[in-house]
Coordinates of C-alpha atoms in Angstrom, one line a residue:
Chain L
X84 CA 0.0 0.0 0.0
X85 CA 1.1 3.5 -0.8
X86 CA 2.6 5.3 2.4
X87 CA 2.7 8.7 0.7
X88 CA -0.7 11.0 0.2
X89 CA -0.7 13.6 -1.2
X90 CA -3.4 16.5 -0.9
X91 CA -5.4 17.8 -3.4
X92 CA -5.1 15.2 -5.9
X93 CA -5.9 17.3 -8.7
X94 CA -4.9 21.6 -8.8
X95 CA -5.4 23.9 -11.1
X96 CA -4.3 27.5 -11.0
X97 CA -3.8 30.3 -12.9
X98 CA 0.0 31.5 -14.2
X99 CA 2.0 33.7 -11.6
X100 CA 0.1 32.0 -8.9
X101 CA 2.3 30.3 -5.9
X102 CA 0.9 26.1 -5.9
X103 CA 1.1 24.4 -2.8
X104 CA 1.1 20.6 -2.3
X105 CA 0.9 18.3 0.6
X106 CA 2.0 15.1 1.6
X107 CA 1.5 13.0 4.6
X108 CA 3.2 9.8 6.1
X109 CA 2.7 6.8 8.2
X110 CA 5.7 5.6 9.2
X111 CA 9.3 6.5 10.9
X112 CA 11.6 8.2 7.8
X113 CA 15.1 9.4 7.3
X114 CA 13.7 11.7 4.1
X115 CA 11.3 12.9 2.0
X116 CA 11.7 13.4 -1.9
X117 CA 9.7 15.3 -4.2
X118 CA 9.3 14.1 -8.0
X119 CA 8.0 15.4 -10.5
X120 CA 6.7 13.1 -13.7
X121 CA 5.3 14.9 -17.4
X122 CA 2.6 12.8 -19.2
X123 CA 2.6 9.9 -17.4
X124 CA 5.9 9.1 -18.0
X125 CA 9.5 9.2 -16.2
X126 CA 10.2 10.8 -13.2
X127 CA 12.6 13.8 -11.8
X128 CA 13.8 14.4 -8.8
X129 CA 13.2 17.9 -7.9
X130 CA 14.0 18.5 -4.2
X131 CA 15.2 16.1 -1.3
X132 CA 14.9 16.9 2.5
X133 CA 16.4 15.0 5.7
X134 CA 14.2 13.8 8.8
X135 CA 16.4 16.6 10.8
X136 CA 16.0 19.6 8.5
X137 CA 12.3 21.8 8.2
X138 CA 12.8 23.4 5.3
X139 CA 14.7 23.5 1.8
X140 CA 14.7 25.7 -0.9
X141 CA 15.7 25.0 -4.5
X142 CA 15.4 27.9 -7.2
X143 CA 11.3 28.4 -7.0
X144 CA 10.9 25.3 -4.7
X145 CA 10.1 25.6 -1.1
X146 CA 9.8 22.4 0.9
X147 CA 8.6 22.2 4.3
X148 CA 8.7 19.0 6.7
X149 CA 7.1 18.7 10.1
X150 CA 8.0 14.9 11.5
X151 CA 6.0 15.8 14.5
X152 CA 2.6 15.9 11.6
X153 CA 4.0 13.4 9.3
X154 CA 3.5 16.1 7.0
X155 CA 5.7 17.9 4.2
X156 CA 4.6 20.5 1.7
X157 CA 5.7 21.6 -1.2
X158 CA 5.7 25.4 -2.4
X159 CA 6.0 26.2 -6.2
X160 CA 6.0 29.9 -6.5
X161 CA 5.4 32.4 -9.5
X162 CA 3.9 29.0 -11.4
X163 CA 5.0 28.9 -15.2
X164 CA 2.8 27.0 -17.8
X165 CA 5.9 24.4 -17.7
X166 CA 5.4 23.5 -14.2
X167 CA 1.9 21.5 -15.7
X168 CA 2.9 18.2 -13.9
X169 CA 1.9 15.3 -11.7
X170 CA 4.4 15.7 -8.5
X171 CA 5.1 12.9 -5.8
X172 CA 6.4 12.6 -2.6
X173 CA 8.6 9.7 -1.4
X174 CA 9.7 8.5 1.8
X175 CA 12.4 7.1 2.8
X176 CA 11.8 4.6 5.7
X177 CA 14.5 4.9 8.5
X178 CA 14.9 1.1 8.2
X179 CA 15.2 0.2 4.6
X180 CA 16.6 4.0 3.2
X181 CA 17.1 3.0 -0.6
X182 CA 13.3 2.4 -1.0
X183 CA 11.1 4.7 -1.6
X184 CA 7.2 4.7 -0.9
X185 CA 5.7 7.0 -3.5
X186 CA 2.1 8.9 -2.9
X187 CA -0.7 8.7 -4.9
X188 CA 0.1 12.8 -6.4
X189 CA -1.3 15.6 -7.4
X190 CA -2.0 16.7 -11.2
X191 CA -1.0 20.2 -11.1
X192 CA -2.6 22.7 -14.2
X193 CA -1.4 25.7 -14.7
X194 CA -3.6 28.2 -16.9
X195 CA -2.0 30.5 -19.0
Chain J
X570 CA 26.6 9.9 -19.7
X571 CA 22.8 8.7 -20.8
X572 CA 20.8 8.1 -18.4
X573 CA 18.4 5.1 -17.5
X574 CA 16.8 3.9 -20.7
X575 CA 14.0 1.5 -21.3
X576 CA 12.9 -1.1 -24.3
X577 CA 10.3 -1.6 -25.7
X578 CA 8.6 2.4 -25.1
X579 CA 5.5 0.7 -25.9
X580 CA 4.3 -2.6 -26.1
X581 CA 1.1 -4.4 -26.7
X582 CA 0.5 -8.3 -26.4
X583 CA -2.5 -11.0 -26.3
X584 CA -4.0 -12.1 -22.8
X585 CA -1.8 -15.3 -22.4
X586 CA 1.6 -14.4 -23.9
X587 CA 4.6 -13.7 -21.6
X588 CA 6.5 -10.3 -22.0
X589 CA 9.8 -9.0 -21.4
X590 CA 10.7 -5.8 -20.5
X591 CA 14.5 -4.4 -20.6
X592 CA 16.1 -1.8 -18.3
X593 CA 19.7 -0.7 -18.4
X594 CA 20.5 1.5 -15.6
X595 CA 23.3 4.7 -15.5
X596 CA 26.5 3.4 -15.1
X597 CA 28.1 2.9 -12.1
X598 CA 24.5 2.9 -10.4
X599 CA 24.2 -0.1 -8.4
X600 CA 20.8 -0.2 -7.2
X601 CA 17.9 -0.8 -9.7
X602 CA 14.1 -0.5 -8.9
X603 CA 11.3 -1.9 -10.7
X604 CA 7.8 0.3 -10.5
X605 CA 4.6 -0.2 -12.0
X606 CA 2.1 2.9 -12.1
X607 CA -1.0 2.5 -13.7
X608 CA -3.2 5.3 -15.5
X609 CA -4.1 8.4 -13.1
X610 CA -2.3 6.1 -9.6
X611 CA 0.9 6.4 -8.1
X612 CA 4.0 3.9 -8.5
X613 CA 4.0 0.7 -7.2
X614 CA 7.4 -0.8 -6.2
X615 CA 7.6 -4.3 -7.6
X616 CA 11.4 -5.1 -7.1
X617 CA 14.8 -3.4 -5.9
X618 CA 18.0 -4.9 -6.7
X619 CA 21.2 -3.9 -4.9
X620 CA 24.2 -4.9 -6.1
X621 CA 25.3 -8.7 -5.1
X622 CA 22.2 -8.9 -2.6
X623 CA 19.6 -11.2 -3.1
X624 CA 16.8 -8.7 -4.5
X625 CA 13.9 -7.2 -2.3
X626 CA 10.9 -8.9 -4.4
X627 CA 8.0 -7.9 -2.0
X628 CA 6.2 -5.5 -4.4
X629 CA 5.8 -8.6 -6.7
X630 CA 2.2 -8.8 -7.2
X631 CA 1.9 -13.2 -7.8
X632 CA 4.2 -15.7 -8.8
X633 CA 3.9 -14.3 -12.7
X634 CA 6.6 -11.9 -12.6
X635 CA 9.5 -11.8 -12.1
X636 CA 13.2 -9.9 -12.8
X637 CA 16.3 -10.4 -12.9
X638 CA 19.9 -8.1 -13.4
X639 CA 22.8 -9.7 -15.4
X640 CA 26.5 -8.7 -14.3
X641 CA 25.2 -6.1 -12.1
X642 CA 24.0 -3.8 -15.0
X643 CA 20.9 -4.8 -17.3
X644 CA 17.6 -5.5 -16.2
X645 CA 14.9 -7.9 -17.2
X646 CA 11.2 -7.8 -15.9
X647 CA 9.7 -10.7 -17.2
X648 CA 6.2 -11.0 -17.1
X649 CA 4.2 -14.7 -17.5
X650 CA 0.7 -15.6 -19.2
X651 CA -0.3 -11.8 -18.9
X652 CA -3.3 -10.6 -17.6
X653 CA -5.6 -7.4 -18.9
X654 CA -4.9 -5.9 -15.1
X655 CA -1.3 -6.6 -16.2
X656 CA -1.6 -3.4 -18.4
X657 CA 0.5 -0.2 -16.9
X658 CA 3.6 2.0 -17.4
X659 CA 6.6 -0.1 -15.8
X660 CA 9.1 2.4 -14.8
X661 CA 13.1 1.3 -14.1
X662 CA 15.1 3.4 -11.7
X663 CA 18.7 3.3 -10.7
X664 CA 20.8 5.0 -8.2
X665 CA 24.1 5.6 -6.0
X666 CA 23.3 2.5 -3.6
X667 CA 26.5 4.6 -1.8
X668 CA 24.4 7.3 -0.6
X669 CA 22.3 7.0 2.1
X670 CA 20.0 9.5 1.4
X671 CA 19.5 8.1 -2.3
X672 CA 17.9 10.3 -5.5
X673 CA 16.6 7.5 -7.9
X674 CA 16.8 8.4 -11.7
X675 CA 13.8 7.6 -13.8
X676 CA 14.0 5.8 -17.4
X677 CA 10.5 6.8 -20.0
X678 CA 9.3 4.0 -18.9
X679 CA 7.3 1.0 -21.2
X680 CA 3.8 1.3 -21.5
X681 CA 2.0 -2.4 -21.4
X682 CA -1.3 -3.0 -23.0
X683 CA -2.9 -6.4 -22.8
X684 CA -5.9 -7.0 -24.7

């Protein structure tokens, strides 16, 4: 079963506009990964964060991680038409750390 | 160098016949992961290979499929008497099994249609 859920499952939002994603967890993890995946098919890695650090940034990327919650966000400001995506979280579990659990995602739309 | 690539991008078989799908990973990368997403869901691990260890095969879903990684480098998921269920994107991943905190690289991926 997926681990990962992410929240909304589906966005849409017009150009310039910040998007904000959110993912929650079950279990004990050592990090989080965010992923982003065009058309259904392979993924990139966008953005990593560790079980000790609360927040990351990466060019218009803000990530956000609150262990106490289980919780992790992901920021995408000034949205371009480009950054029209599906994006996933992954976790990490502290006792296997080369899987990763992915989420479910969200379909982000960005209208131009 | 190229990254992870997958063959066939597409493929399309009966209900019955067996199907094998190829990954060859980044080089140098010596873990290899096996997902399966189908349309609109998220990935579902199937199998992780890391290096000379026996394979974590818990995401198999029955006794049909099954993979296996040649000389540490090529990857081959091989799927038995396919099922229409069977039908999905099967993604390959590799990465630096050295890093604990571990960014996995994506082939495109093969698109399965049973019919």
């Amino acid at each position: 079963s997926q681990q990962g859920e992410e929240d909304p499952q589906a966005l849409s939002i017009q150009e310039g506009e910040n998007a904000t994603m959110n993912c929650s967890y079950k279990t004990s993890i050592n990090n989080l990964q965010w992923y982003r995946q065009n058309s259904g098919r392979g993924l990139v890695h966008l953005i990593l964060i560790r079980s000790n650090e609360r927040e990351k940034h990466s060019g218009r990327l803000r990530v956000t991680l609150d262990t106490s919650k289980k919780s992790s966000s992901l920021l995408i400001t000034a949205s371009r038409a480009a950054d029209t995506a599906s994006y996933f979280c992954a976790t990490g579990d502290v006792k296997g750390a080369q899987k990763l659990v992915f989420g479910q995602g969200t379909r982000l739309t960005i209208n131009p | 160098g190229a990254g992870v690539s997958q063959s066939p991008s597409n493929k399309v078989t009966e209900k019955g016949k067996d199907v094998e799908l190829r990954c060859d990973p980044i080089s140098g990368h010596t873990a290899l992961y096996w997902y399966r997403q189908s349309l609109g869901q998220g990935l579902e691990f199937l199998i992780y290979f890391q290096g000379n260890s026996a394979p974590d095969k818990s995401g198999l879903p029955s006794d049909r499929f099954s993979a296996e990684r040649t000389g540490g480098s090529v990857s081959t998921l091989t799927i038995q008497r396919t099922q229409q269920e069977d039908s999905a994107v099967y993604l390959c991943a590799s990465s630096l099994v050295q890093a604990p905190y571990n960014e996995q690289f994506f082939g495109p991926g093969t698109r399965l249609t049973v019919l």
